[in-house]
PDB file of C-alpha atoms in Angstrom:
ATOM      1  CA  MET A   1     128.537 105.269 145.882  1.00 53.00           C
ATOM      2  CA  THR A   2     129.834 104.178 142.496  1.00 62.00           C
ATOM      3  CA  LEU A   3     128.178 101.952 139.950  1.00 59.00           C
ATOM      4  CA  SER A   4     129.857  98.847 138.695  1.00 69.00           C
ATOM      5  CA  PRO A   5     131.019  98.917 135.047  1.00 66.00           C
ATOM      6  CA  VAL A   6     128.254  96.467 134.117  1.00 60.00           C
ATOM      7  CA  LEU A   7     125.537  98.689 135.612  1.00 58.00           C
ATOM      8  CA  ARG A   8     127.004 101.783 133.907  1.00 62.00           C
ATOM      9  CA  ARG A   9     126.935 100.026 130.534  1.00 66.00           C
ATOM     10  CA  PHE A  10     123.376  98.857 131.145  1.00 62.00           C
ATOM     11  CA  ALA A  11     122.250 102.403 132.080  1.00 55.00           C
ATOM     12  CA  LEU A  12     123.927 103.830 128.958  1.00 54.00           C
ATOM     13  CA  PHE A  13     122.279 101.128 126.814  1.00 57.00           C
ATOM     14  CA  CYS A  14     118.834 101.982 128.264  1.00 53.00           C
ATOM     15  CA  LEU A  15     119.355 105.694 127.557  1.00 50.00           C
ATOM     16  CA  LEU A  16     120.305 104.967 123.957  1.00 51.00           C
ATOM     17  CA  LEU A  17     117.205 102.833 123.424  1.00 53.00           C
ATOM     18  CA  ALA A  18     114.846 105.391 124.953  1.00 52.00           C
ATOM     19  CA  PRO A  19     112.527 106.860 122.285  1.00 50.00           C
ATOM     20  CA  SER A  20     113.335 110.298 120.993  1.00 45.00           C
ATOM     21  CA  GLN A  21     110.957 113.202 121.635  1.00 42.00           C
ATOM     22  CA  ALA A  22     109.694 113.062 118.033  1.00 42.00           C
ATOM     23  CA  GLY A  23     108.917 109.377 118.478  1.00 42.00           C
ATOM     24  CA  ALA A  24     107.096 110.038 121.730  1.00 43.00           C
ATOM     25  CA  GLN A  25     105.002 112.804 120.144  1.00 47.00           C
ATOM     26  CA  ALA A  26     104.178 110.629 117.158  1.00 54.00           C
ATOM     27  CA  LYS A  27     103.007 107.845 119.476  1.00 61.00           C
ATOM     28  CA  ASP A  28     100.010 110.057 120.297  1.00 83.00           C
ATOM     29  CA  ALA A  29      99.118 110.568 116.624  1.00 91.00           C
ATOM     30  CA  ARG A  30      96.320 108.362 115.334  1.00 94.00           C
ATOM     31  CA  ILE A  31      93.849 107.953 112.493  1.00 94.00           C
ATOM     32  CA  SER A  32      90.269 108.721 113.526  1.00 93.00           C
ATOM     33  CA  ASP A  33      86.796 108.700 111.964  1.00 92.00           C
ATOM     34  CA  LEU A  34      87.681 106.318 109.129  1.00 92.00           C
ATOM     35  CA  LEU A  35      84.822 105.962 106.657  1.00 91.00           C
ATOM     36  CA  VAL A  36      85.024 103.977 103.424  1.00 90.00           C
ATOM     37  CA  THR A  37      82.346 104.054 100.741  1.00 87.00           C
ATOM     38  CA  GLN A  38      82.397 102.476  97.337  1.00 84.00           C
ATOM     39  CA  GLU A  39      81.099 104.127  94.168  1.00 84.00           C
ATOM     40  CA  GLY A  40      81.463 101.752  91.268  1.00 80.00           C
ATOM     41  CA  SER A  41      85.066 100.576  91.326  1.00 80.00           C
ATOM     42  CA  SER A  42      86.368 103.585  93.331  1.00 85.00           C
ATOM     43  CA  LEU A  43      86.899 103.524  97.079  1.00 86.00           C
ATOM     44  CA  LEU A  44      86.193 106.906  98.658  1.00 90.00           C
ATOM     45  CA  VAL A  45      88.047 107.294 101.950  1.00 92.00           C
ATOM     46  CA  SER A  46      87.408 109.907 104.663  1.00 93.00           C
ATOM     47  CA  PHE A  47      89.436 110.199 107.873  1.00 94.00           C
ATOM     48  CA  GLN A  48      91.196 112.563 110.246  1.00 95.00           C
ATOM     49  CA  LEU A  49      94.753 112.481 111.616  1.00 95.00           C
ATOM     50  CA  LEU A  50      94.688 113.513 115.276  1.00 94.00           C
ATOM     51  CA  ASP A  51      97.757 114.955 117.042  1.00 92.00           C
ATOM     52  CA  GLY A  52      99.883 114.612 113.910  1.00 90.00           C
ATOM     53  CA  LEU A  53     100.873 118.227 113.368  1.00 89.00           C
ATOM     54  CA  THR A  54     103.312 118.780 116.240  1.00 88.00           C
ATOM     55  CA  GLU A  55     105.042 122.021 117.226  1.00 90.00           C
ATOM     56  CA  GLU A  56     108.260 120.621 115.775  1.00 89.00           C
ATOM     57  CA  LEU A  57     106.618 120.104 112.375  1.00 89.00           C
ATOM     58  CA  VAL A  58     105.043 123.581 112.427  1.00 91.00           C
ATOM     59  CA  GLU A  59     108.448 125.123 113.197  1.00 92.00           C
ATOM     60  CA  ARG A  60     109.958 123.160 110.341  1.00 90.00           C
ATOM     61  CA  ILE A  61     107.235 124.319 107.917  1.00 92.00           C
ATOM     62  CA  GLU A  62     107.570 127.942 109.026  1.00 91.00           C
ATOM     63  CA  SER A  63     111.324 127.794 108.453  1.00 91.00           C
ATOM     64  CA  GLY A  64     110.544 127.266 104.752  1.00 88.00           C
ATOM     65  CA  LEU A  65     111.317 123.542 104.544  1.00 90.00           C
ATOM     66  CA  PRO A  66     108.808 121.380 102.640  1.00 92.00           C
ATOM     67  CA  THR A  67     107.277 119.196 105.339  1.00 91.00           C
ATOM     68  CA  GLY A  68     104.359 116.812 105.419  1.00 92.00           C
ATOM     69  CA  PHE A  69     102.801 113.397 105.840  1.00 91.00           C
ATOM     70  CA  SER A  70     102.231 110.306 103.752  1.00 95.00           C
ATOM     71  CA  TYR A  71      98.969 108.425 104.085  1.00 95.00           C
ATOM     72  CA  ARG A  72      99.327 104.837 102.902  1.00 95.00           C
ATOM     73  CA  VAL A  73      96.371 102.647 101.964  1.00 93.00           C
ATOM     74  CA  ARG A  74      96.583  98.915 101.327  1.00 93.00           C
ATOM     75  CA  VAL A  75      93.616  96.794 100.241  1.00 90.00           C
ATOM     76  CA  GLU A  76      94.066  93.083 100.912  1.00 91.00           C
ATOM     77  CA  ARG A  77      92.178  89.879 100.324  1.00 88.00           C
ATOM     78  CA  PRO A  78      92.283  87.844 103.555  1.00 87.00           C
ATOM     79  CA  ARG A  79      93.586  84.291 103.296  1.00 85.00           C
ATOM     80  CA  ARG A  80      93.006  81.738 105.958  1.00 85.00           C
ATOM     81  CA  TRP A  81      96.152  79.618 105.632  1.00 88.00           C
ATOM     82  CA  TRP A  82      98.631  82.089 104.137  1.00 88.00           C
ATOM     83  CA  LEU A  83      99.576  85.770 104.181  1.00 88.00           C
ATOM     84  CA  ASN A  84      96.934  88.194 102.963  1.00 87.00           C
ATOM     85  CA  LYS A  85      97.149  89.030  99.262  1.00 88.00           C
ATOM     86  CA  THR A  86      97.638  92.734  98.522  1.00 89.00           C
ATOM     87  CA  VAL A  87      95.090  93.719  95.885  1.00 88.00           C
ATOM     88  CA  VAL A  88      96.130  97.357  95.536  1.00 89.00           C
ATOM     89  CA  ALA A  89      98.299  99.867  97.424  1.00 92.00           C
ATOM     90  CA  SER A  90      98.225 103.645  97.187  1.00 93.00           C
ATOM     91  CA  GLU A  91      99.807 106.699  98.801  1.00 94.00           C
ATOM     92  CA  LEU A  92      98.673 110.282  99.381  1.00 95.00           C
ATOM     93  CA  GLN A  93     101.410 112.781 100.215  1.00 95.00           C
ATOM     94  CA  VAL A  94     100.465 116.102 101.802  1.00 95.00           C
ATOM     95  CA  VAL A  95     103.384 118.568 101.801  1.00 95.00           C
ATOM     96  CA  ALA A  96     103.283 122.147 103.120  1.00 95.00           C
ATOM     97  CA  MET A  97     105.681 125.041 102.526  1.00 95.00           C
ATOM     98  CA  TYR A  98     105.623 128.517 104.072  1.00 95.00           C
ATOM     99  CA  ASN A  99     106.207 131.692 102.082  1.00 94.00           C
ATOM    100  CA  ALA A 100     107.562 134.286 104.530  1.00 91.00           C
ATOM    101  CA  ILE A 101     107.021 137.185 102.102  1.00 92.00           C
ATOM    102  CA  THR A 102     103.285 136.601 101.496  1.00 93.00           C
ATOM    103  CA  ARG A 103     102.770 134.844 104.868  1.00 93.00           C
ATOM    104  CA  GLU A 104     100.898 131.990 103.192  1.00 95.00           C
ATOM    105  CA  TYR A 105     101.169 128.238 103.336  1.00 96.00           C
ATOM    106  CA  LEU A 106     101.230 126.290 100.068  1.00 96.00           C
ATOM    107  CA  ILE A 107      99.911 122.739 100.425  1.00 96.00           C
ATOM    108  CA  ASN A 108     100.553 120.197  97.657  1.00 96.00           C
ATOM    109  CA  TYR A 109      98.670 116.911  97.388  1.00 95.00           C
ATOM    110  CA  LYS A 110     100.318 114.063  95.477  1.00 95.00           C
ATOM    111  CA  HIS A 111      98.551 110.786  94.770  1.00 94.00           C
ATOM    112  CA  ASP A 112     101.003 107.990  93.961  1.00 93.00           C
ATOM    113  CA  GLY A 113     103.663 110.577  93.112  1.00 92.00           C
ATOM    114  CA  LYS A 114     101.501 112.727  90.786  1.00 95.00           C
ATOM    115  CA  LEU A 115     100.476 116.236  91.805  1.00 95.00           C
ATOM    116  CA  ILE A 116      96.670 116.325  91.979  1.00 94.00           C
ATOM    117  CA  GLU A 117      95.980 119.608  93.768  1.00 94.00           C
ATOM    118  CA  SER A 118      97.579 122.655  95.385  1.00 95.00           C
ATOM    119  CA  ARG A 119      95.946 124.961  97.914  1.00 95.00           C
ATOM    120  CA  VAL A 120      97.042 128.184  99.587  1.00 96.00           C
ATOM    121  CA  VAL A 121      95.946 128.985 103.144  1.00 95.00           C
ATOM    122  CA  LYS A 122      96.820 131.891 105.417  1.00 95.00           C
ATOM    123  CA  SER A 123      96.273 130.671 108.974  1.00 94.00           C
ATOM    124  CA  LEU A 124      97.795 127.897 111.046  1.00 93.00           C
ATOM    125  CA  GLU A 125      94.309 126.518 111.818  1.00 94.00           C
ATOM    126  CA  ASP A 126      93.538 126.209 108.095  1.00 95.00           C
ATOM    127  CA  LEU A 127      96.925 124.553 107.555  1.00 94.00           C
ATOM    128  CA  GLU A 128      96.208 121.933 110.205  1.00 94.00           C
ATOM    129  CA  ARG A 129      92.727 121.247 108.827  1.00 94.00           C
ATOM    130  CA  GLU A 130      93.962 120.901 105.225  1.00 94.00           C
ATOM    131  CA  MET A 131      96.829 118.593 106.194  1.00 94.00           C
ATOM    132  CA  THR A 132      95.011 116.318 108.618  1.00 94.00           C
ATOM    133  CA  ILE A 133      91.433 115.955 107.334  1.00 94.00           C
ATOM    134  CA  VAL A 134      90.719 113.986 104.165  1.00 93.00           C
ATOM    135  CA  HIS A 135      87.144 113.908 102.869  1.00 92.00           C
ATOM    136  CA  GLU A 136      86.009 111.380 100.241  1.00 89.00           C
ATOM    137  CA  MET A 137      89.378 110.983  98.544  1.00 88.00           C
ATOM    138  CA  ALA A 138      89.320 108.408  95.736  1.00 86.00           C
ATOM    139  CA  PHE A 139      92.380 106.479  96.900  1.00 79.00           C
ATOM    140  CA  VAL A 140      92.053 103.272  94.912  1.00 81.00           C
ATOM    141  CA  ASN A 141      90.165 101.683  92.049  1.00 81.00           C
ATOM    142  CA  LEU A 142      89.193  98.063  92.514  1.00 80.00           C
ATOM    143  CA  GLU A 143      88.919  95.595  89.697  1.00 77.00           C
ATOM    144  CA  GLU A 144      87.669  93.011  92.169  1.00 67.00           C
ATOM    145  CA  ASP A 145      84.452  91.073  92.487  1.00 69.00           C
ATOM    146  CA  PRO A 146      82.012  93.470  94.253  1.00 64.00           C
ATOM    147  CA  ASP A 147      81.099  90.761  96.771  1.00 66.00           C
ATOM    148  CA  ALA A 148      84.673  89.703  97.601  1.00 77.00           C
ATOM    149  CA  ARG A 149      85.792  89.958 101.210  1.00 84.00           C
ATOM    150  CA  LEU A 150      88.444  92.673 101.461  1.00 87.00           C
ATOM    151  CA  THR A 151      90.323  94.510 104.190  1.00 89.00           C
ATOM    152  CA  MET A 152      91.631  98.070 103.891  1.00 90.00           C
ATOM    153  CA  ARG A 153      94.462  99.314 106.115  1.00 93.00           C
ATOM    154  CA  LEU A 154      95.278 103.018 106.394  1.00 94.00           C
ATOM    155  CA  ARG A 155      98.165 104.559 108.289  1.00 94.00           C
ATOM    156  CA  ALA A 156     100.097 107.806 108.323  1.00 94.00           C
ATOM    157  CA  GLU A 157     103.863 108.163 108.087  1.00 93.00           C
ATOM    158  CA  LEU A 158     104.909 111.270 109.996  1.00 91.00           C
ATOM    159  CA  GLY A 159     108.640 111.413 109.356  1.00 84.00           C
ATOM    160  CA  SER A 160     111.744 109.596 110.479  1.00 80.00           C
ATOM    161  CA  ARG A 161     114.067 109.318 113.432  1.00 80.00           C
ATOM    162  CA  THR A 162     117.138 107.314 114.357  1.00 80.00           C
ATOM    163  CA  ILE A 163     117.587 104.499 116.822  1.00 82.00           C
ATOM    164  CA  LEU A 164     120.922 104.418 118.651  1.00 79.00           C
ATOM    165  CA  GLY A 165     121.861 107.528 116.718  1.00 79.00           C
ATOM    166  CA  PHE A 166     122.428 105.819 113.364  1.00 80.00           C
ATOM    167  CA  ILE A 167     119.665 103.304 112.543  1.00 84.00           C
ATOM    168  CA  PRO A 168     116.908 105.030 110.525  1.00 85.00           C
ATOM    169  CA  ALA A 169     113.287 104.329 111.486  1.00 86.00           C
ATOM    170  CA  THR A 170     109.989 105.659 110.133  1.00 86.00           C
ATOM    171  CA  ILE A 171     107.506 107.219 112.566  1.00 88.00           C
ATOM    172  CA  ARG A 172     104.055 105.743 111.825  1.00 91.00           C
ATOM    173  CA  THR A 173     100.603 105.671 113.317  1.00 91.00           C
ATOM    174  CA  ASP A 174      98.823 102.422 114.010  1.00 92.00           C
ATOM    175  CA  SER A 175      96.704 101.171 111.124  1.00 90.00           C
ATOM    176  CA  ALA A 176      93.021 101.995 110.949  1.00 90.00           C
ATOM    177  CA  VAL A 177      91.177  99.002 109.476  1.00 91.00           C
ATOM    178  CA  SER A 178      87.953  98.697 107.501  1.00 89.00           C
ATOM    179  CA  ARG A 179      86.474  95.468 106.132  1.00 87.00           C
ATOM    180  CA  ARG A 180      84.041  94.706 103.349  1.00 83.00           C
ATOM    181  CA  ARG A 181      81.890  91.681 104.070  1.00 71.00           C
ATOM    182  CA  THR A 182      79.426  92.040 101.200  1.00 64.00           C
ATOM    183  CA  ALA A 183      78.985  95.374  99.430  1.00 65.00           C
ATOM    184  CA  VAL A 184      79.247  97.433 102.641  1.00 74.00           C
ATOM    185  CA  TRP A 185      82.483  98.607 104.271  1.00 81.00           C
ATOM    186  CA  GLU A 186      82.575  98.707 108.055  1.00 81.00           C
ATOM    187  CA  THR A 187      85.341 100.198 110.179  1.00 81.00           C
ATOM    188  CA  VAL A 188      86.901  97.685 112.512  1.00 80.00           C
ATOM    189  CA  ARG A 189      89.614  99.742 114.174  1.00 72.00           C
ATOM    190  CA  SER A 190      89.852 103.528 114.261  1.00 64.00           C
ATOM    191  CA  ASP A 191      90.125 105.913 117.222  1.00 57.00           C
TER     192      ASP A 191
END
């Protein structure tokens, strides 16, 4: 039994559009336990990235390549009849490198492109904890009215892949969302 040329082209097209393995693994990654507190004008954000550190990323780190994640935060003022207004946006980059001589992992934290901290860990468990758990990080400073209604969206960018072999695409988690109604932030969507 042979397939018609149209069916062969359709089957090839479906294979090309199928997600890559990295994309399928990243689909499982998600932001969990989002907690936002406000101290003065600073927003302190705590969260955990689940299933983000895949075997592929660990292999890449252990080969000596700098590898990591970007956590992107966007605070918006909701508008009823128009697009939401972005009040402030910020990014935290967490990049790990492996030193094969000392058998240690160096983890660098950059906030909006500026190095804020470096840590050295020895085990893979410590590496995963340091890269995927953020506790009370001062992501953004708000110059807003303390009673204004705001929405904060947080998502992780885990790398990139290609679609059809040549179209670049970023692998991202879904956004975790927290809203401020009065002076209290409440998480709306987080796994």
